[in-house]
mmCIF file of C-alpha atoms in Angstrom:
data_model
loop_
_atom_site.group_PDB
_atom_site.id
_atom_site.type_symbol
_atom_site.label_atom_id
_atom_site.label_comp_id
_atom_site.label_asym_id
_atom_site.label_seq_id
_atom_site.Cartn_x
_atom_site.Cartn_y
_atom_site.Cartn_z
ATOM 1 C CA MET A 1 0.259 0.103 0.130
ATOM 2 C CA ASN A 2 1.310 3.008 -0.730
ATOM 3 C CA GLU A 3 -2.093 5.807 -0.399
ATOM 4 C CA VAL A 4 -4.542 5.240 1.931
ATOM 5 C CA ARG A 5 -7.901 5.897 0.938
ATOM 6 C CA ILE A 6 -9.985 7.756 3.189
ATOM 7 C CA GLY A 7 -13.293 7.865 4.274
ATOM 8 C CA ILE A 8 -15.317 10.573 6.740
ATOM 9 C CA ILE A 9 -18.495 10.031 8.944
ATOM 10 C CA GLY A 10 -19.695 13.383 9.860
ATOM 11 C CA VAL A 11 -19.477 16.499 7.274
ATOM 12 C CA GLY A 12 -19.700 18.910 9.975
ATOM 13 C CA ASN A 13 -17.491 21.890 11.037
ATOM 14 C CA MET A 14 -14.239 19.294 11.809
ATOM 15 C CA GLY A 15 -15.290 16.446 9.086
ATOM 16 C CA THR A 16 -15.672 19.554 6.061
ATOM 17 C CA SER A 17 -12.075 20.983 7.750
ATOM 18 C CA HIS A 18 -10.401 17.353 7.431
ATOM 19 C CA ALA A 19 -12.029 16.454 4.001
ATOM 20 C CA LYS A 20 -10.823 19.771 2.673
ATOM 21 C CA ASN A 21 -7.391 19.189 4.262
ATOM 22 C CA ILE A 22 -6.981 16.045 2.549
ATOM 23 C CA ILE A 23 -8.363 17.397 -0.975
ATOM 24 C CA ALA A 24 -5.497 19.791 -0.902
ATOM 25 C CA GLY A 25 -2.747 17.262 -0.322
ATOM 26 C CA LYS A 26 -1.982 18.146 2.774
ATOM 27 C CA VAL A 27 -2.182 15.265 4.382
ATOM 28 C CA PRO A 28 0.395 12.537 2.018
ATOM 29 C CA GLY A 29 0.007 9.426 1.211
ATOM 30 C CA ALA A 30 -4.149 9.880 1.771
ATOM 31 C CA LYS A 31 -7.114 10.094 -0.817
ATOM 32 C CA LEU A 32 -10.475 10.869 0.480
ATOM 33 C CA THR A 33 -12.844 8.857 -1.653
ATOM 34 C CA ALA A 34 -15.937 8.713 0.744
ATOM 35 C CA LEU A 35 -18.254 11.111 2.806
ATOM 36 C CA CYS A 36 -21.119 10.428 4.622
ATOM 37 C CA ASP A 37 -23.628 12.555 6.499
ATOM 38 C CA SER A 38 -27.026 12.178 6.697
ATOM 39 C CA ASP A 39 -27.691 15.338 5.634
ATOM 40 C CA PRO A 40 -26.897 15.325 1.853
ATOM 41 C CA LYS A 41 -26.468 18.982 1.397
ATOM 42 C CA ARG A 42 -23.522 19.092 3.334
ATOM 43 C CA LEU A 43 -21.634 16.399 0.632
ATOM 44 C CA GLU A 44 -22.648 18.762 -2.153
ATOM 45 C CA ALA A 45 -19.443 20.065 -1.821
ATOM 46 C CA PHE A 46 -17.683 17.100 -2.664
ATOM 47 C CA SER A 47 -18.039 15.873 -6.158
ATOM 48 C CA GLU A 48 -15.191 14.048 -6.873
ATOM 49 C CA GLN A 49 -16.164 11.303 -3.912
ATOM 50 C CA LYS A 50 -18.651 9.247 -3.059
ATOM 51 C CA HIS A 51 -21.787 9.828 -1.219
ATOM 52 C CA PHE A 52 -23.301 7.710 1.612
ATOM 53 C CA SER A 53 -26.185 8.578 3.936
ATOM 54 C CA ASP A 54 -25.328 5.687 6.211
ATOM 55 C CA ALA A 55 -22.635 4.966 7.920
ATOM 56 C CA GLN A 56 -22.853 1.239 7.842
ATOM 57 C CA GLU A 57 -22.822 1.535 4.059
ATOM 58 C CA LEU A 58 -19.627 3.632 4.161
ATOM 59 C CA ILE A 59 -18.134 1.105 6.688
ATOM 60 C CA GLY A 60 -18.775 -2.185 4.152
ATOM 61 C CA SER A 61 -18.444 -0.469 0.896
ATOM 62 C CA GLY A 62 -15.123 -1.392 0.191
ATOM 63 C CA GLU A 63 -14.120 2.337 -1.441
ATOM 64 C CA ILE A 64 -11.821 3.231 1.744
ATOM 65 C CA ASP A 65 -8.977 1.592 4.083
ATOM 66 C CA ALA A 66 -9.306 3.792 7.349
ATOM 67 C CA VAL A 67 -12.074 5.861 8.446
ATOM 68 C CA ILE A 68 -12.268 9.361 10.421
ATOM 69 C CA ILE A 69 -15.041 9.560 12.485
ATOM 70 C CA ALA A 70 -16.729 12.914 13.585
ATOM 71 C CA THR A 71 -19.892 12.460 14.578
ATOM 72 C CA PRO A 72 -21.344 14.058 17.693
ATOM 73 C CA HIS A 73 -20.586 11.810 20.348
ATOM 74 C CA TYR A 74 -22.384 8.953 21.159
ATOM 75 C CA PRO A 75 -22.151 7.454 17.582
ATOM 76 C CA HIS A 76 -18.092 7.188 18.315
ATOM 77 C CA THR A 77 -18.704 4.165 20.379
ATOM 78 C CA THR A 78 -20.595 2.149 18.136
ATOM 79 C CA LEU A 79 -19.504 3.438 14.957
ATOM 80 C CA GLY A 80 -15.759 2.974 15.805
ATOM 81 C CA ILE A 81 -16.010 -0.930 16.651
ATOM 82 C CA ALA A 82 -17.986 -1.340 13.523
ATOM 83 C CA ALA A 83 -15.151 0.226 11.835
ATOM 84 C CA LEU A 84 -12.559 -1.996 13.622
ATOM 85 C CA GLU A 85 -14.513 -5.162 13.325
ATOM 86 C CA ALA A 86 -14.414 -4.492 9.685
ATOM 87 C CA GLY A 87 -11.307 -4.162 9.720
ATOM 88 C CA LEU A 88 -10.635 0.009 9.048
ATOM 89 C CA HIS A 89 -7.950 2.017 10.364
ATOM 90 C CA THR A 90 -9.661 4.171 12.892
ATOM 91 C CA LEU A 91 -9.157 7.822 13.658
ATOM 92 C CA VAL A 92 -11.624 8.925 16.299
ATOM 93 C CA GLU A 93 -12.494 12.787 17.029
ATOM 94 C CA LYS A 94 -12.581 13.874 20.686
ATOM 95 C CA PRO A 95 -13.695 12.466 23.264
ATOM 96 C CA ILE A 96 -13.315 8.571 21.769
ATOM 97 C CA SER A 97 -16.957 8.129 23.486
ATOM 98 C CA VAL A 98 -19.332 9.710 26.350
ATOM 99 C CA HIS A 99 -18.384 7.689 29.260
ATOM 100 C CA LYS A 100 -15.837 5.165 30.528
ATOM 101 C CA ALA A 101 -17.920 2.197 30.009
ATOM 102 C CA ASP A 102 -18.435 2.879 26.494
ATOM 103 C CA CYS A 103 -14.602 2.959 26.376
ATOM 104 C CA GLU A 104 -13.673 0.176 27.619
ATOM 105 C CA ARG A 105 -15.994 -1.505 24.943
ATOM 106 C CA LEU A 106 -14.193 0.628 21.695
ATOM 107 C CA ILE A 107 -11.030 0.086 22.803
ATOM 108 C CA ALA A 108 -11.663 -4.010 23.438
ATOM 109 C CA ALA A 109 -12.806 -4.078 19.527
ATOM 110 C CA HIS A 110 -9.343 -2.880 18.494
ATOM 111 C CA GLN A 111 -7.574 -6.437 20.738
ATOM 112 C CA ASN A 112 -6.077 -8.423 18.686
ATOM 113 C CA LYS A 113 -5.874 -6.525 15.395
ATOM 114 C CA ASN A 114 -3.243 -5.169 13.450
ATOM 115 C CA LEU A 115 -5.266 -2.221 12.751
ATOM 116 C CA VAL A 116 -3.679 1.462 13.653
ATOM 117 C CA PHE A 117 -6.379 2.761 16.196
ATOM 118 C CA ALA A 118 -6.168 6.767 16.299
ATOM 119 C CA ALA A 119 -7.431 10.073 18.675
ATOM 120 C CA MET A 120 -7.872 13.407 17.405
ATOM 121 C CA PHE A 121 -5.909 14.903 20.228
ATOM 122 C CA ASN A 122 -4.348 17.584 18.269
ATOM 123 C CA GLN A 123 -2.929 19.435 21.278
ATOM 124 C CA ARG A 124 -0.326 16.943 21.197
ATOM 125 C CA THR A 125 1.091 18.740 18.554
ATOM 126 C CA ASP A 126 1.745 21.719 20.251
ATOM 127 C CA PRO A 127 5.369 22.326 20.724
ATOM 128 C CA ARG A 128 4.490 23.779 24.596
ATOM 129 C CA TYR A 129 3.244 20.748 25.653
ATOM 130 C CA VAL A 130 5.776 18.766 24.150
ATOM 131 C CA LYS A 131 8.580 20.608 25.483
ATOM 132 C CA LEU A 132 7.021 20.688 28.698
ATOM 133 C CA ARG A 133 6.445 16.917 28.820
ATOM 134 C CA GLU A 134 9.811 16.788 27.836
ATOM 135 C CA LEU A 135 10.714 18.686 31.220
ATOM 136 C CA ILE A 136 8.868 16.261 33.067
ATOM 137 C CA THR A 137 9.763 12.970 31.900
ATOM 138 C CA SER A 138 13.718 13.666 31.686
ATOM 139 C CA GLY A 139 13.175 14.432 35.464
ATOM 140 C CA GLN A 140 15.046 18.594 34.834
ATOM 141 C CA LEU A 141 11.285 20.088 36.901
ATOM 142 C CA GLY A 142 11.876 17.363 39.870
ATOM 143 C CA ARG A 143 8.917 16.767 41.681
ATOM 144 C CA ILE A 144 5.646 17.843 40.741
ATOM 145 C CA ASN A 145 4.163 19.745 43.721
ATOM 146 C CA ARG A 146 1.256 21.682 42.039
ATOM 147 C CA ILE A 147 -0.770 22.041 39.128
ATOM 148 C CA ASN A 148 -3.064 25.083 38.191
ATOM 149 C CA TRP A 149 -5.044 25.097 34.909
ATOM 150 C CA ILE A 150 -7.502 27.662 34.363
ATOM 151 C CA ILE A 151 -8.922 27.397 31.026
ATOM 152 C CA THR A 152 -11.788 29.717 30.587
ATOM 153 C CA ASP A 153 -11.559 31.112 27.023
ATOM 154 C CA TRP A 154 -14.205 28.767 25.722
ATOM 155 C CA PHE A 155 -16.639 31.340 25.421
ATOM 156 C CA ARG A 156 -19.838 30.093 23.791
ATOM 157 C CA THR A 157 -23.183 31.820 23.302
ATOM 158 C CA ALA A 158 -26.627 31.299 23.608
ATOM 159 C CA ALA A 159 -26.503 31.126 19.579
ATOM 160 C CA TYR A 160 -24.047 28.487 19.221
ATOM 161 C CA TYR A 161 -26.146 25.761 22.034
ATOM 162 C CA ALA A 162 -29.391 26.859 19.735
ATOM 163 C CA SER A 163 -27.361 25.452 16.506
ATOM 164 C CA GLY A 164 -28.340 21.813 17.377
ATOM 165 C CA GLY A 165 -30.875 19.593 18.934
ATOM 166 C CA TRP A 166 -27.988 17.521 20.220
ATOM 167 C CA ARG A 167 -25.982 20.266 21.685
ATOM 168 C CA ALA A 168 -25.250 20.820 25.790
ATOM 169 C CA THR A 169 -27.680 17.644 26.648
ATOM 170 C CA TRP A 170 -27.046 14.505 28.444
ATOM 171 C CA GLY A 171 -28.805 12.617 25.977
ATOM 172 C CA GLY A 172 -27.114 14.164 22.558
ATOM 173 C CA GLU A 173 -23.646 14.785 24.116
ATOM 174 C CA GLY A 174 -23.500 13.573 27.731
ATOM 175 C CA GLY A 175 -21.949 16.302 28.574
ATOM 176 C CA GLY A 176 -21.503 20.260 28.498
ATOM 177 C CA VAL A 177 -18.063 21.842 28.457
ATOM 178 C CA LEU A 178 -16.141 18.902 29.873
ATOM 179 C CA LEU A 179 -17.260 16.338 26.986
ATOM 180 C CA ASN A 180 -17.223 18.946 24.188
ATOM 181 C CA GLN A 181 -14.402 21.755 24.669
ATOM 182 C CA CYS A 182 -12.274 20.344 27.515
ATOM 183 C CA PRO A 183 -11.268 16.645 26.254
ATOM 184 C CA HIS A 184 -7.803 18.575 24.469
ATOM 185 C CA GLN A 185 -6.938 19.679 28.326
ATOM 186 C CA LEU A 186 -8.190 16.685 30.027
ATOM 187 C CA ASP A 187 -6.060 14.901 27.941
ATOM 188 C CA LEU A 188 -3.001 17.101 28.385
ATOM 189 C CA MET A 189 -3.764 16.502 32.404
ATOM 190 C CA GLN A 190 -3.297 12.754 32.208
ATOM 191 C CA TRP A 191 -0.751 13.017 29.431
ATOM 192 C CA LEU A 192 1.738 15.418 31.307
ATOM 193 C CA PHE A 193 1.463 14.604 35.197
ATOM 194 C CA GLY A 194 -0.780 11.127 34.953
ATOM 195 C CA MET A 195 -3.539 10.229 36.317
ATOM 196 C CA PRO A 196 -4.740 11.934 39.452
ATOM 197 C CA THR A 197 -6.205 9.126 42.464
ATOM 198 C CA GLU A 198 -8.984 11.970 43.938
ATOM 199 C CA VAL A 199 -11.016 14.370 42.552
ATOM 200 C CA ARG A 200 -13.348 16.565 43.864
ATOM 201 C CA SER A 201 -15.658 18.932 41.692
ATOM 202 C CA TYR A 202 -18.272 21.372 41.269
ATOM 203 C CA CYS A 203 -19.958 21.574 38.059
ATOM 204 C CA GLN A 204 -22.801 24.368 37.585
ATOM 205 C CA ILE A 205 -25.341 23.261 35.438
ATOM 206 C CA GLY A 206 -26.608 25.938 33.062
ATOM 207 C CA ARG A 207 -24.995 28.979 35.085
ATOM 208 C CA PHE A 208 -24.594 30.652 32.068
ATOM 209 C CA HIS A 209 -26.615 29.556 29.538
ATOM 210 C CA ASP A 210 -30.315 27.656 29.010
ATOM 211 C CA ILE A 211 -28.865 24.322 28.963
ATOM 212 C CA GLU A 212 -28.937 21.240 31.230
ATOM 213 C CA VAL A 213 -25.395 20.582 30.971
ATOM 214 C CA GLU A 214 -22.278 21.887 32.726
ATOM 215 C CA ASP A 215 -20.987 25.153 31.819
ATOM 216 C CA ASP A 216 -18.680 26.404 34.736
ATOM 217 C CA VAL A 217 -16.201 23.597 36.589
ATOM 218 C CA THR A 218 -14.120 23.957 39.214
ATOM 219 C CA THR A 219 -11.963 20.844 40.688
ATOM 220 C CA TYR A 220 -9.446 19.834 43.257
ATOM 221 C CA LEU A 221 -7.258 16.887 42.419
ATOM 222 C CA LYS A 222 -4.838 14.952 44.555
ATOM 223 C CA TYR A 223 -1.881 13.180 43.104
ATOM 224 C CA GLU A 224 -0.200 9.464 44.560
ATOM 225 C CA ASN A 225 2.888 11.777 45.234
ATOM 226 C CA GLY A 226 1.020 14.024 47.017
ATOM 227 C CA ALA A 227 0.814 16.914 44.656
ATOM 228 C CA THR A 228 -2.499 18.530 44.492
ATOM 229 C CA GLY A 229 -4.064 19.949 41.107
ATOM 230 C CA VAL A 230 -6.734 22.607 40.286
ATOM 231 C CA PHE A 231 -8.959 22.628 36.964
ATOM 232 C CA ILE A 232 -11.328 25.754 36.406
ATOM 233 C CA THR A 233 -13.128 26.224 33.017
ATOM 234 C CA THR A 234 -16.074 27.359 31.679
ATOM 235 C CA THR A 235 -17.999 28.386 28.636
ATOM 236 C CA GLY A 236 -20.096 31.601 30.294
ATOM 237 C CA GLU A 237 -16.766 34.349 30.969
ATOM 238 C CA ALA A 238 -15.152 36.528 28.524
ATOM 239 C CA PRO A 239 -12.539 37.225 27.477
ATOM 240 C CA GLY A 240 -10.877 34.373 29.665
ATOM 241 C CA THR A 241 -7.875 32.451 29.894
ATOM 242 C CA ASN A 242 -5.673 29.864 29.385
ATOM 243 C CA ARG A 243 -3.025 29.354 32.040
ATOM 244 C CA LEU A 244 -0.998 26.283 32.708
ATOM 245 C CA GLU A 245 1.174 26.771 36.041
ATOM 246 C CA VAL A 246 3.714 23.643 37.142
ATOM 247 C CA ALA A 247 5.139 24.350 40.927
ATOM 248 C CA ALA A 248 8.168 21.949 40.633
ATOM 249 C CA GLU A 249 11.099 21.371 43.172
ATOM 250 C CA GLN A 250 13.213 22.461 40.321
ATOM 251 C CA GLY A 251 10.752 25.833 39.980
ATOM 252 C CA LYS A 252 7.814 26.976 38.350
ATOM 253 C CA VAL A 253 6.727 26.381 34.623
ATOM 254 C CA VAL A 254 3.804 28.927 33.051
ATOM 255 C CA ILE A 255 2.206 28.541 29.752
ATOM 256 C CA GLU A 256 0.062 31.524 29.065
ATOM 257 C CA GLY A 257 0.238 32.901 25.341
ATOM 258 C CA GLU A 258 3.470 31.690 23.684
ATOM 259 C CA GLY A 259 6.697 30.219 24.637
ATOM 260 C CA ILE A 260 7.380 28.377 28.049
ATOM 261 C CA GLN A 261 8.637 30.544 31.253
ATOM 262 C CA TRP A 262 10.684 28.494 33.160
ATOM 263 C CA THR A 263 11.398 30.330 36.512
ATOM 264 C CA ARG A 264 14.147 27.828 37.897
ATOM 265 C CA ASN A 265 15.596 27.068 41.103
ATOM 266 C CA GLU A 266 19.367 27.389 41.499
ATOM 267 C CA LYS A 267 18.790 24.225 44.205
ATOM 268 C CA GLN A 268 15.758 21.909 44.926
ATOM 269 C CA THR A 269 13.184 23.586 47.317
ATOM 270 C CA THR A 270 13.419 20.855 49.440
ATOM 271 C CA GLU A 271 16.872 20.622 49.731
ATOM 272 C CA PHE A 272 16.917 24.094 50.066
ATOM 273 C CA SER A 273 14.590 24.656 52.596
ATOM 274 C CA ASN A 274 16.591 22.391 54.509
ATOM 275 C CA GLU A 275 20.395 23.777 54.309
ATOM 276 C CA THR A 276 19.700 27.400 54.816
ATOM 277 C CA LYS A 277 19.535 28.823 57.894
ATOM 278 C CA GLY A 278 18.047 31.717 56.988
ATOM 279 C CA GLY A 279 14.041 31.574 58.079
ATOM 280 C CA PHE A 280 13.034 34.160 54.944
ATOM 281 C CA ASP A 281 15.635 33.100 52.214
ATOM 282 C CA LYS A 282 14.757 31.702 49.064
ATOM 283 C CA PRO A 283 16.175 29.979 46.309
ATOM 284 C CA PRO A 284 18.053 32.107 43.935
ATOM 285 C CA VAL A 285 16.182 31.444 40.632
ATOM 286 C CA TRP A 286 17.368 32.029 36.871
ATOM 287 C CA ASP A 287 14.430 33.562 34.721
ATOM 288 C CA ILE A 288 14.487 31.338 31.724
ATOM 289 C CA LYS A 289 12.799 31.783 28.328
ATOM 290 C CA ILE A 290 11.948 28.682 26.805
ATOM 291 C CA PRO A 291 10.661 29.873 22.972
ATOM 292 C CA THR A 292 8.401 27.747 20.871
ATOM 293 C CA SER A 293 7.569 28.772 17.182
ATOM 294 C CA GLY A 294 3.639 28.664 16.449
ATOM 295 C CA PHE A 295 1.231 25.879 17.924
ATOM 296 C CA GLY A 296 1.864 23.115 16.126
ATOM 297 C CA GLU A 297 0.361 20.788 12.852
ATOM 298 C CA GLN A 298 -2.858 20.176 15.239
ATOM 299 C CA HIS A 299 -5.493 18.266 13.287
ATOM 300 C CA ILE A 300 -3.219 18.071 10.147
ATOM 301 C CA GLY A 301 -0.333 16.779 12.499
ATOM 302 C CA ILE A 302 -2.450 14.038 13.735
ATOM 303 C CA MET A 303 -3.904 13.234 10.358
ATOM 304 C CA LYS A 304 -0.335 12.741 8.526
ATOM 305 C CA ASN A 305 0.540 10.638 12.229
ATOM 306 C CA PHE A 306 -2.196 8.378 11.219
ATOM 307 C CA VAL A 307 -1.508 8.184 7.688
ATOM 308 C CA ASP A 308 2.174 7.400 8.136
ATOM 309 C CA ALA A 309 1.479 5.086 10.924
ATOM 310 C CA ILE A 310 -0.662 2.579 8.438
ATOM 311 C CA LEU A 311 1.413 3.140 5.846
ATOM 312 C CA ASN A 312 5.141 2.861 7.009
ATOM 313 C CA GLY A 313 4.500 1.922 11.180
ATOM 314 C CA ALA A 314 4.885 5.444 12.518
ATOM 315 C CA GLU A 315 4.492 5.084 16.439
ATOM 316 C CA LEU A 316 1.033 6.766 16.774
ATOM 317 C CA ILE A 317 0.922 10.362 18.675
ATOM 318 C CA ALA A 318 -2.298 10.037 20.055
ATOM 319 C CA PRO A 319 -3.242 6.447 20.543
ATOM 320 C CA ALA A 320 -7.050 6.464 21.013
ATOM 321 C CA ALA A 321 -6.525 3.729 24.294
ATOM 322 C CA GLU A 322 -5.673 7.080 25.892
ATOM 323 C CA GLY A 323 -8.426 8.709 25.689
ATOM 324 C CA ILE A 324 -10.149 6.124 28.353
ATOM 325 C CA HIS A 325 -8.281 8.730 30.459
ATOM 326 C CA SER A 326 -9.540 12.263 29.959
ATOM 327 C CA VAL A 327 -13.061 10.659 29.429
ATOM 328 C CA GLU A 328 -12.446 8.927 33.075
ATOM 329 C CA LEU A 329 -11.779 12.523 34.653
ATOM 330 C CA ALA A 330 -14.592 14.424 33.088
ATOM 331 C CA ASN A 331 -16.906 11.196 34.141
ATOM 332 C CA ALA A 332 -15.325 11.918 37.605
ATOM 333 C CA MET A 333 -15.643 15.392 37.812
ATOM 334 C CA LEU A 334 -19.383 15.020 36.866
ATOM 335 C CA TYR A 335 -19.855 12.577 39.052
ATOM 336 C CA SER A 336 -18.104 13.984 42.041
ATOM 337 C CA SER A 337 -20.245 17.182 41.694
ATOM 338 C CA PHE A 338 -23.542 15.308 41.309
ATOM 339 C CA THR A 339 -22.530 12.763 44.346
ATOM 340 C CA ASP A 340 -21.512 16.293 46.136
ATOM 341 C CA SER A 341 -18.256 13.514 47.595
ATOM 342 C CA THR A 342 -14.588 12.996 46.933
ATOM 343 C CA LEU A 343 -14.100 10.121 44.156
ATOM 344 C CA LYS A 344 -11.494 7.894 44.201
ATOM 345 C CA LEU A 345 -9.794 6.416 41.165
ATOM 346 C CA PRO A 346 -10.408 4.252 38.619
ATOM 347 C CA LEU A 347 -13.844 5.508 38.304
ATOM 348 C CA ASP A 348 -16.356 2.605 38.203
ATOM 349 C CA GLY A 349 -18.027 3.119 35.051
ATOM 350 C CA ALA A 350 -20.752 0.858 35.497
ATOM 351 C CA ALA A 351 -22.092 2.880 38.325
ATOM 352 C CA TYR A 352 -21.381 6.456 36.090
ATOM 353 C CA GLU A 353 -23.042 5.075 32.964
ATOM 354 C CA ALA A 354 -26.170 4.590 35.075
ATOM 355 C CA HIS A 355 -26.253 7.761 36.259
ATOM 356 C CA LEU A 356 -25.479 8.961 32.655
ATOM 357 C CA LYS A 357 -28.898 6.732 31.546
ATOM 358 C CA LYS A 358 -31.048 8.115 34.513
ATOM 359 C CA LEU A 359 -30.210 11.385 33.726
ATOM 360 C CA ILE A 360 -31.320 11.008 30.286
ATOM 361 C CA ALA A 361 -34.361 9.402 31.253
ATOM 362 C CA GLU A 362 -35.717 12.196 33.630
ATOM 363 C CA SER A 363 -34.074 14.683 31.497
ATOM 364 C CA THR A 364 -37.489 17.651 31.361
ATOM 365 C CA HIS A 365 -35.472 20.603 29.575
ATOM 366 C CA LYS A 366 -36.790 22.125 26.360
ATOM 367 C CA LYS A 367 -33.828 22.166 23.851
ATOM 368 C CA LYS A 368 -34.628 25.568 21.897
ATOM 369 C CA THR A 369 -32.475 25.508 18.223
ATOM 370 C CA VAL A 370 -32.427 28.545 15.936
ATOM 371 C CA GLU A 371 -30.487 28.897 12.584
ATOM 372 C CA THR A 372 -27.164 30.175 12.397
ATOM 373 C CA GLY A 373 -24.633 31.904 10.355
ATOM 374 C CA PRO A 374 -22.173 30.007 8.263
ATOM 375 C CA ALA A 375 -19.937 27.547 10.304
ATOM 376 C CA ASP A 376 -16.519 28.144 11.664
ATOM 377 C CA LEU A 377 -14.517 25.676 10.244
ATOM 378 C CA SER A 378 -11.468 26.156 12.777
ATOM 379 C CA GLY A 379 -13.649 24.749 15.301
ATOM 380 C CA SER A 380 -14.392 21.192 15.800
ATOM 381 C CA PHE A 381 -17.554 19.251 14.643
ATOM 382 C CA SER A 382 -18.102 18.454 18.268
ATOM 383 C CA ASN A 383 -17.642 21.721 19.424
#
């Protein structure tokens, strides 16, 4: 094989963007041969590809070697399983599933199959986070003591939430800001720092919008080594902030905007504290600015890596099996808030699935939808 025939299921904002990038030749070795969407109007712009209205027909058509699933959240599981069982290499948009139990079902479908199975965690291509991970894994930062991520620049309007009946509902999306906008940051949290051992979260339902899911979240995290973390997010705050601060033995790292600011202790914090004779002394520091260029290849980078893995056996940037961790974090945050308790991880996936089904069954929220203007293709189908 020297070319991968790709099909896309779900031709919304993100699916359209993926299609245009492949057609434009931005993903070497990839050829877009088919698309599927229940709305035929979304397919009209792609006259040279085969069109399908039924995803199962596309999966079994023989027209593709690989599939990108860019539908709303719940079908990620069922379509992902169907694609893998049909022998197709599969790239799933985030989140890979709505809840942990479905993640486990999807991941199980990939077991013992010689297929490439990836997730669209495009923020893993951002050089700021790649460099931070290098600083952590190499031991240059020493022990991590505290993590604080304020990610409140996900501002969304009432018109945004009214643009689709599936948006911001338990039955359509399975959650709000945690399941839609923040899978990227939750994935990076576990990719960089590992999974916490305890979660205590406060999720406000419809604080800023007329929706039945969370649009404002504050969470406290505890890690095995004693480190603590705070994760704050909302879609109701403008202009908002995106600031990641990491306090470690070898100083403090801040990512806010381009580049990385590392205030590096000349001597590790605990070592200095134990050796100094002064009660108010502080370790001398170096102010280090680590420049980074741009924000990486993002979605195109993940697709290029996906195709390279199929054709040449390249190591995946974002294996889909790792997608369970960000979903578990989102589920745990919601479940902690609903049960007004501190949860120990790993999360009981079956218990959370039952809770989510109860929320869906008991929902009385009346969703209002309106026509909106042209989609911003820089966003995600699920965003």
